[in-house]
CSV table of C-alpha atoms in Angstrom, one decimal:
chain,number,residue,atom,x,y,z
A,68,MET,CA,0.0,0.0,0.0
A,69,THR,CA,2.9,2.4,0.8
A,70,LEU,CA,4.4,1.7,-2.6
A,71,LEU,CA,1.1,2.3,-4.3
A,72,VAL,CA,0.6,5.6,-2.5
A,73,GLU,CA,4.1,6.7,-3.5
A,74,LYS,CA,3.4,5.9,-7.1
A,75,LEU,CA,0.1,7.7,-7.0
A,76,GLU,CA,1.8,10.8,-5.5
A,77,THR,CA,4.3,10.9,-8.4
A,78,LEU,CA,1.5,11.1,-11.0
A,79,ASP,CA,1.3,14.4,-12.8
A,80,LYS,CA,-2.0,16.2,-11.9
A,81,ASN,CA,-2.7,17.0,-15.5
A,82,ASN,CA,-2.8,13.2,-16.2
A,83,VAL,CA,-5.2,12.6,-13.3
A,84,LEU,CA,-7.4,15.4,-14.7
A,85,ALA,CA,-7.3,14.0,-18.2
A,86,ILE,CA,-8.3,10.6,-16.9
A,87,ARG,CA,-11.2,12.0,-15.0
A,88,ARG,CA,-12.4,14.0,-18.1
A,89,GLN,CA,-12.2,10.8,-20.1
A,90,ILE,CA,-14.2,8.9,-17.5
A,91,LEU,CA,-16.9,11.6,-17.6
A,92,ALA,CA,-17.0,11.5,-21.4
A,93,LEU,CA,-17.2,7.7,-21.4
A,94,LYS,CA,-20.1,7.9,-18.9
A,95,ASN,CA,-22.0,10.3,-21.2
A,96,LYS,CA,-21.4,8.0,-24.2
A,97,LEU,CA,-22.5,5.0,-22.3
A,98,LYS,CA,-25.7,6.8,-21.2
A,99,GLU,CA,-26.4,7.8,-24.9
A,100,CYS,CA,-25.8,4.2,-26.0
A,101,GLU,CA,-28.1,2.8,-23.3
A,102,ASP,CA,-30.8,5.3,-24.1
A,103,SER,CA,-30.7,4.5,-27.9
A,104,LYS,CA,-30.9,0.8,-27.2
A,105,VAL,CA,-33.9,0.8,-24.9
A,106,GLY,CA,-35.6,3.8,-26.5
A,107,ASN,CA,-35.8,5.7,-23.3
A,108,LEU,CA,-35.0,9.1,-24.8
A,109,PRO,CA,-35.7,10.5,-28.3
A,110,ALA,CA,-33.0,12.4,-30.2
A,111,LEU,CA,-32.5,15.5,-28.1
A,112,PRO,CA,-33.6,18.8,-29.8
A,113,PRO,CA,-31.0,21.6,-29.9
A,114,PRO,CA,-31.1,23.6,-26.6
A,115,PRO,CA,-32.2,27.2,-26.5
A,116,ALA,CA,-29.5,29.8,-26.3
A,117,PRO,CA,-27.9,30.0,-22.8
A,118,GLY,CA,-29.9,32.2,-20.5
A,119,SER,CA,-32.8,32.3,-22.9
A,120,CYS,CA,-36.4,31.5,-22.1
A,121,ALA,CA,-37.4,31.0,-25.7
A,122,HIS,CA,-38.8,27.5,-25.0
A,123,GLY,CA,-42.0,25.9,-23.7
A,124,GLY,CA,-40.6,24.6,-20.4
A,125,VAL,CA,-38.9,21.5,-19.2
A,126,VAL,CA,-40.0,18.3,-20.9
A,127,ASN,CA,-37.2,15.8,-20.1
A,128,ILE,CA,-34.0,15.3,-18.2
A,129,SER,CA,-30.7,13.4,-18.8
A,130,ARG,CA,-29.4,10.7,-16.6
A,131,PRO,CA,-27.2,12.0,-13.8
A,132,VAL,CA,-23.5,12.6,-14.3
A,133,ILE,CA,-21.6,11.9,-11.0
A,134,VAL,CA,-19.2,14.8,-10.6
A,135,GLN,CA,-17.7,14.2,-7.2
A,136,LEU,CA,-18.1,13.1,-3.6
A,137,ASN,CA,-18.4,16.2,-1.5
A,138,TRP,CA,-15.0,17.3,0.0
A,139,ARG,CA,-16.0,16.5,3.6
A,140,GLY,CA,-16.6,12.9,2.9
A,141,PHE,CA,-19.2,10.1,3.0
A,142,SER,CA,-20.6,11.1,6.4
A,143,TYR,CA,-21.8,14.5,5.1
A,144,LEU,CA,-25.1,13.4,3.5
A,145,TYR,CA,-26.7,16.8,3.5
A,146,GLY,CA,-25.8,20.0,1.7
A,147,ALA,CA,-25.9,21.9,-1.5
A,148,TRP,CA,-23.7,22.8,-4.4
A,149,GLY,CA,-23.8,24.8,-7.6
A,150,ARG,CA,-22.2,27.5,-9.7
A,151,ASP,CA,-22.5,31.3,-9.3
A,152,TYR,CA,-24.7,32.9,-11.9
A,153,SER,CA,-24.6,36.5,-13.0
A,154,PRO,CA,-26.4,37.9,-16.0
A,155,GLN,CA,-23.5,40.2,-16.7
A,156,HIS,CA,-20.9,37.3,-16.7
A,157,PRO,CA,-23.1,34.2,-17.2
A,158,GLY,CA,-20.3,31.7,-18.0
A,159,LYS,CA,-17.7,32.8,-15.6
A,160,GLY,CA,-19.1,32.0,-12.1
A,161,LEU,CA,-17.2,30.2,-9.3
A,162,TYR,CA,-18.2,26.7,-8.3
A,163,TRP,CA,-19.2,26.2,-4.7
A,164,VAL,CA,-19.8,23.2,-2.4
A,165,ALA,CA,-21.5,23.6,0.9
A,166,PRO,CA,-21.9,20.3,2.9
A,167,LEU,CA,-23.9,20.6,6.2
A,168,ASP,CA,-22.8,19.2,9.5
A,169,THR,CA,-23.7,15.6,10.1
A,170,ASP,CA,-26.8,16.7,11.9
A,171,GLY,CA,-28.2,17.9,8.5
A,172,ARG,CA,-28.9,21.3,9.9
A,173,VAL,CA,-25.9,23.6,10.3
A,174,LEU,CA,-24.0,25.1,7.4
A,175,ARG,CA,-20.5,25.8,8.9
A,176,TYR,CA,-18.0,25.6,6.0
A,177,TYR,CA,-18.1,25.9,2.3
A,178,ARG,CA,-15.5,25.8,-0.4
A,179,ILE,CA,-15.2,27.7,-3.7
A,180,TYR,CA,-13.3,26.9,-6.9
A,181,ASN,CA,-12.4,29.0,-9.9
A,182,THR,CA,-12.9,26.1,-12.3
A,183,LEU,CA,-14.5,22.7,-12.6
A,184,ASP,CA,-11.0,21.2,-13.1
A,185,ASP,CA,-10.1,22.6,-9.6
A,186,LEU,CA,-13.2,21.0,-8.1
A,187,LEU,CA,-12.5,17.6,-9.8
A,188,LEU,CA,-8.9,17.6,-8.4
A,189,TYR,CA,-9.8,19.1,-5.0
A,190,THR,CA,-7.1,21.7,-5.7
A,191,ASN,CA,-6.9,25.5,-5.4
A,192,ALA,CA,-9.9,25.5,-3.1
A,193,ARG,CA,-10.8,28.5,-0.9
A,194,GLU,CA,-12.5,27.4,2.3
A,195,ASN,CA,-14.7,29.8,4.3
A,196,ASN,CA,-16.3,29.4,7.7
A,197,ILE,CA,-19.8,30.6,8.5
A,198,TYR,CA,-21.8,29.7,11.6
A,199,TYR,CA,-25.3,31.0,10.8
A,200,GLY,CA,-26.4,28.9,7.8
A,201,GLN,CA,-29.3,26.4,8.2
A,202,GLY,CA,-30.4,23.7,5.8
A,203,GLY,CA,-29.6,23.0,2.2
A,204,GLY,CA,-31.7,25.7,0.6
A,205,THR,CA,-28.5,27.7,-0.3
A,206,VAL,CA,-27.9,29.5,-3.6
A,207,VAL,CA,-25.2,31.8,-5.0
A,208,TYR,CA,-26.2,34.8,-7.3
A,209,LYS,CA,-24.0,37.6,-8.4
A,210,SER,CA,-21.1,36.6,-6.1
A,211,ASN,CA,-23.3,36.5,-3.0
A,212,MET,CA,-24.5,33.4,-1.1
A,213,TYR,CA,-28.0,33.4,0.2
A,214,VAL,CA,-28.8,31.2,3.1
A,215,ASN,CA,-31.5,30.7,5.8
A,216,TRP,CA,-30.2,32.3,9.0
A,217,TYR,CA,-29.8,29.7,11.7
A,218,ASN,CA,-32.9,29.3,14.0
A,219,THR,CA,-34.8,32.2,12.4
A,220,GLN,CA,-37.1,33.0,9.4
A,221,ASN,CA,-34.4,35.4,8.1
A,222,ILE,CA,-32.5,35.2,4.9
A,223,ALA,CA,-28.8,36.2,5.0
A,224,LYS,CA,-26.9,37.7,2.1
A,225,VAL,CA,-23.2,36.7,2.4
A,226,ASN,CA,-20.3,37.8,0.3
A,227,LEU,CA,-19.1,34.5,-1.4
A,228,THR,CA,-15.3,35.2,-1.3
A,229,THR,CA,-15.1,36.9,2.2
A,230,ALA,CA,-18.0,35.2,4.0
A,231,SER,CA,-18.9,38.6,5.5
A,232,VAL,CA,-22.6,39.2,6.0
A,233,ALA,CA,-23.9,42.0,3.8
A,234,LEU,CA,-27.5,41.9,4.9
A,235,THR,CA,-30.2,40.0,6.7
A,236,GLN,CA,-33.9,40.3,6.1
A,237,THR,CA,-37.0,38.6,7.6
A,238,LEU,CA,-39.1,36.6,5.2
A,239,PRO,CA,-42.6,37.6,6.3
A,240,ASP,CA,-44.9,34.9,7.7
A,241,ALA,CA,-42.5,32.1,6.6
A,242,ALA,CA,-42.6,28.9,8.7
A,243,TYR,CA,-39.2,27.7,9.8
A,244,ASN,CA,-37.3,25.2,12.0
A,245,ASN,CA,-38.8,22.1,10.3
A,246,ARG,CA,-42.4,23.2,10.4
A,247,PHE,CA,-42.8,22.7,6.7
A,248,SER,CA,-39.6,21.3,5.3
A,249,TYR,CA,-39.4,18.9,2.3
A,250,ALA,CA,-40.1,15.2,2.5
A,251,ASN,CA,-37.0,13.2,3.6
A,252,VAL,CA,-34.9,16.4,4.2
A,253,GLY,CA,-35.1,18.5,7.4
A,254,TRP,CA,-34.4,22.2,8.0
A,255,GLN,CA,-35.2,23.3,4.4
A,256,ASP,CA,-38.4,25.2,5.2
A,257,ILE,CA,-36.9,28.2,3.3
A,258,ASP,CA,-35.4,27.1,-0.1
A,259,LEU,CA,-33.8,29.8,-2.2
A,260,ALA,CA,-33.5,29.5,-6.0
A,261,VAL,CA,-31.9,31.3,-9.0
A,262,ASP,CA,-33.1,31.3,-12.6
A,263,GLU,CA,-32.9,33.6,-15.7
A,264,ASN,CA,-35.1,36.1,-13.9
A,265,GLY,CA,-33.1,36.4,-10.6
A,266,LEU,CA,-33.6,35.4,-7.0
A,267,TRP,CA,-36.5,33.4,-5.7
A,268,VAL,CA,-37.6,31.7,-2.4
A,269,THR,CA,-40.0,28.8,-1.9
A,270,TYR,CA,-41.5,28.3,1.6
A,271,ALA,CA,-44.8,27.7,3.4
A,272,THR,CA,-46.8,29.7,5.9
A,273,GLU,CA,-49.4,28.8,8.6
A,274,ALA,CA,-52.0,30.8,6.5
A,275,SER,CA,-51.2,28.6,3.4
A,276,THR,CA,-51.7,25.5,5.6
A,277,GLY,CA,-48.4,24.1,4.5
A,278,ASN,CA,-48.9,24.7,0.7
A,279,MET,CA,-45.9,26.1,-1.1
A,280,VAL,CA,-45.6,29.8,-1.5
A,281,ILE,CA,-43.2,31.3,-4.1
A,282,SER,CA,-41.8,34.8,-3.7
A,283,LYS,CA,-39.6,36.8,-6.1
A,284,LEU,CA,-36.9,38.7,-4.1
A,285,ASN,CA,-34.9,41.8,-4.7
A,286,ASP,CA,-31.3,40.4,-4.6
A,287,THR,CA,-30.0,43.7,-3.3
A,288,THR,CA,-32.4,44.4,-0.4
A,289,LEU,CA,-34.0,40.9,0.0
A,290,GLU,CA,-37.4,42.6,0.0
A,291,VAL,CA,-40.3,40.5,-1.4
A,292,LEU,CA,-41.3,41.9,-4.9
A,293,ASN,CA,-44.2,39.5,-5.6
A,294,THR,CA,-45.8,36.4,-4.2
A,295,TRP,CA,-47.7,33.4,-5.6
A,296,HIS,CA,-49.7,30.8,-3.7
A,297,THR,CA,-49.8,27.2,-4.9
A,298,LYS,CA,-52.1,24.3,-4.1
A,299,GLN,CA,-49.2,21.8,-3.6
A,300,TYR,CA,-48.4,20.7,0.0
A,301,LYS,CA,-44.7,21.4,0.6
A,302,PRO,CA,-43.9,18.4,2.9
A,303,SER,CA,-45.1,16.0,0.2
A,304,VAL,CA,-42.4,17.4,-2.2
A,305,THR,CA,-38.8,16.2,-2.1
A,306,ASN,CA,-37.3,19.4,-3.7
A,307,THR,CA,-37.9,22.2,-6.1
A,308,PHE,CA,-36.1,24.4,-8.7
A,309,MET,CA,-37.0,27.4,-10.8
A,310,VAL,CA,-36.5,27.8,-14.6
A,311,CYS,CA,-37.7,31.0,-16.4
A,312,GLY,CA,-40.2,31.8,-13.6
A,313,VAL,CA,-41.6,28.3,-13.4
A,314,LEU,CA,-41.4,26.3,-10.2
A,315,TYR,CA,-40.8,22.5,-10.8
A,316,ALA,CA,-41.2,20.1,-7.9
A,317,THR,CA,-40.0,16.5,-7.4
A,318,ARG,CA,-41.2,13.5,-5.5
A,319,THR,CA,-39.8,10.1,-4.7
A,320,LEU,CA,-41.0,7.1,-6.8
A,321,ASN,CA,-38.5,4.6,-5.3
A,322,THR,CA,-34.9,4.5,-4.0
A,323,ARG,CA,-33.4,5.1,-7.4
A,324,THR,CA,-36.0,7.2,-9.1
A,325,GLU,CA,-37.6,10.7,-8.6
A,326,GLU,CA,-40.3,12.3,-10.7
A,327,ILE,CA,-40.6,15.9,-11.7
A,328,PHE,CA,-44.4,15.8,-11.1
A,329,TYR,CA,-45.6,19.4,-10.6
A,330,TYR,CA,-45.1,22.9,-12.0
A,331,TYR,CA,-46.4,26.4,-11.1
A,332,ASP,CA,-45.9,29.1,-13.7
A,333,THR,CA,-45.6,32.5,-12.1
A,334,ASN,CA,-45.8,34.1,-15.6
A,335,THR,CA,-49.4,32.9,-16.0
A,336,GLY,CA,-50.5,31.7,-12.6
A,337,LYS,CA,-51.2,28.2,-14.0
A,338,GLU,CA,-50.2,25.0,-12.2
A,339,GLY,CA,-50.4,21.4,-13.2
A,340,LYS,CA,-49.0,17.9,-13.2
A,341,LEU,CA,-45.9,16.5,-15.1
A,342,ASN,CA,-44.4,13.0,-15.5
A,343,ILE,CA,-40.7,13.4,-16.0
A,344,VAL,CA,-38.7,10.5,-14.6
A,345,MET,CA,-35.4,11.5,-13.0
A,346,GLN,CA,-32.8,8.8,-12.1
A,347,LYS,CA,-30.6,9.3,-9.0
A,348,MET,CA,-27.5,7.6,-7.6
A,349,LYS,CA,-28.6,7.4,-3.9
A,350,GLU,CA,-31.9,7.5,-2.1
A,351,ARG,CA,-32.5,11.1,-1.1
A,352,LEU,CA,-32.1,14.4,-2.9
A,353,GLN,CA,-30.9,17.1,-0.4
A,354,SER,CA,-30.9,20.1,-2.8
A,355,VAL,CA,-31.5,21.0,-6.4
A,356,ASN,CA,-30.1,24.1,-8.0
A,357,TYR,CA,-30.4,25.3,-11.6
A,358,HIS,CA,-27.8,27.2,-13.6
A,359,PRO,CA,-29.3,29.3,-16.4
A,360,PHE,CA,-26.2,29.6,-18.6
A,361,GLU,CA,-25.3,25.9,-18.4
A,362,GLN,CA,-29.0,24.8,-18.3
A,363,LYS,CA,-28.1,22.1,-15.9
A,364,LEU,CA,-29.3,21.0,-12.5
A,365,PHE,CA,-26.7,20.8,-9.7
A,366,VAL,CA,-28.0,18.2,-7.3
A,367,TYR,CA,-26.7,17.1,-3.9
A,368,ASN,CA,-27.6,13.4,-3.5
A,369,ASP,CA,-26.7,11.8,-0.2
A,370,GLY,CA,-23.2,13.4,-0.2
A,371,TYR,CA,-22.6,13.1,-4.0
A,372,LEU,CA,-22.5,16.0,-6.4
A,373,LEU,CA,-24.6,15.3,-9.6
A,374,ASN,CA,-25.3,17.2,-12.8
A,375,TYR,CA,-28.3,16.8,-15.1
A,376,ASP,CA,-29.0,18.4,-18.5
A,377,LEU,CA,-32.5,19.7,-18.9
A,378,VAL,CA,-34.4,19.2,-22.2
A,379,PHE,CA,-36.8,22.0,-23.2
A,380,GLN,CA,-39.9,22.0,-25.4
A,381,GLN,CA,-39.0,23.8,-28.7
A,382,ILE,CA,-41.1,26.7,-29.9
A,383,HIS,CA,-41.6,26.5,-33.7
A,384,GLN,CA,-41.4,29.8,-35.4
């Protein structure tokens, strides 16, 4: 074992990175081959332009690509990860990984990486300490991390690179501390999201009797700009994400399969059912974040970091 470790330590990091890239490419080719054999997926239509909403919504999803085990290890089943999104610099955001403590509640540390290559190699990471984060409903937008403040119904705006708190703001009437969290995941009563239109939050209130409430937030002041009330009970949902002002919700079918089963369109006020099967590596989804430029989901799945490509309905001119 000692000899093996010494040999591994002599490997050039670029070769390690090249091997990892090849593995990811082979996994994608294998997925395409399997799909073509069993006819699970039709030929994928060309995606809309990055950051564009010129489509008819999400109609399918790829198989998961396993990017990495989170940097804190197997015991850290809960957390979130993603990539910073800014409309001014859409393809240049930092990658971030924020595992929670083993209690599944406290966000104490997170790491940021300049590139995906750095994340894959666990190199050039910058680690920051924060002690006020709660749950896996974290997002990053315009170089700021937005988290549920520990033990409160407040949202905190934190500078991503310095971990300094820029602002805290109460989310009016929001239930918190596991009153209306997601199914299978605690402490995510307040779930923040980012899409092409900016910063959102999904939560529930006593007045809504636990049904999901969606609010659009001003990312500078954290004030609520507009609010929509759904008919979907939040604790029956495993997670949600936003795309072009549309909320999508997932539920568990079995230990290896989720379903994107529900949507609420804030542009029209319409809600309805979907039937989009979503494969997963492990049993529970702890967080789901969408990146508008990459048009991917960044999913934290029992400690593993996964990516999914979304397929959108084409609009024929």
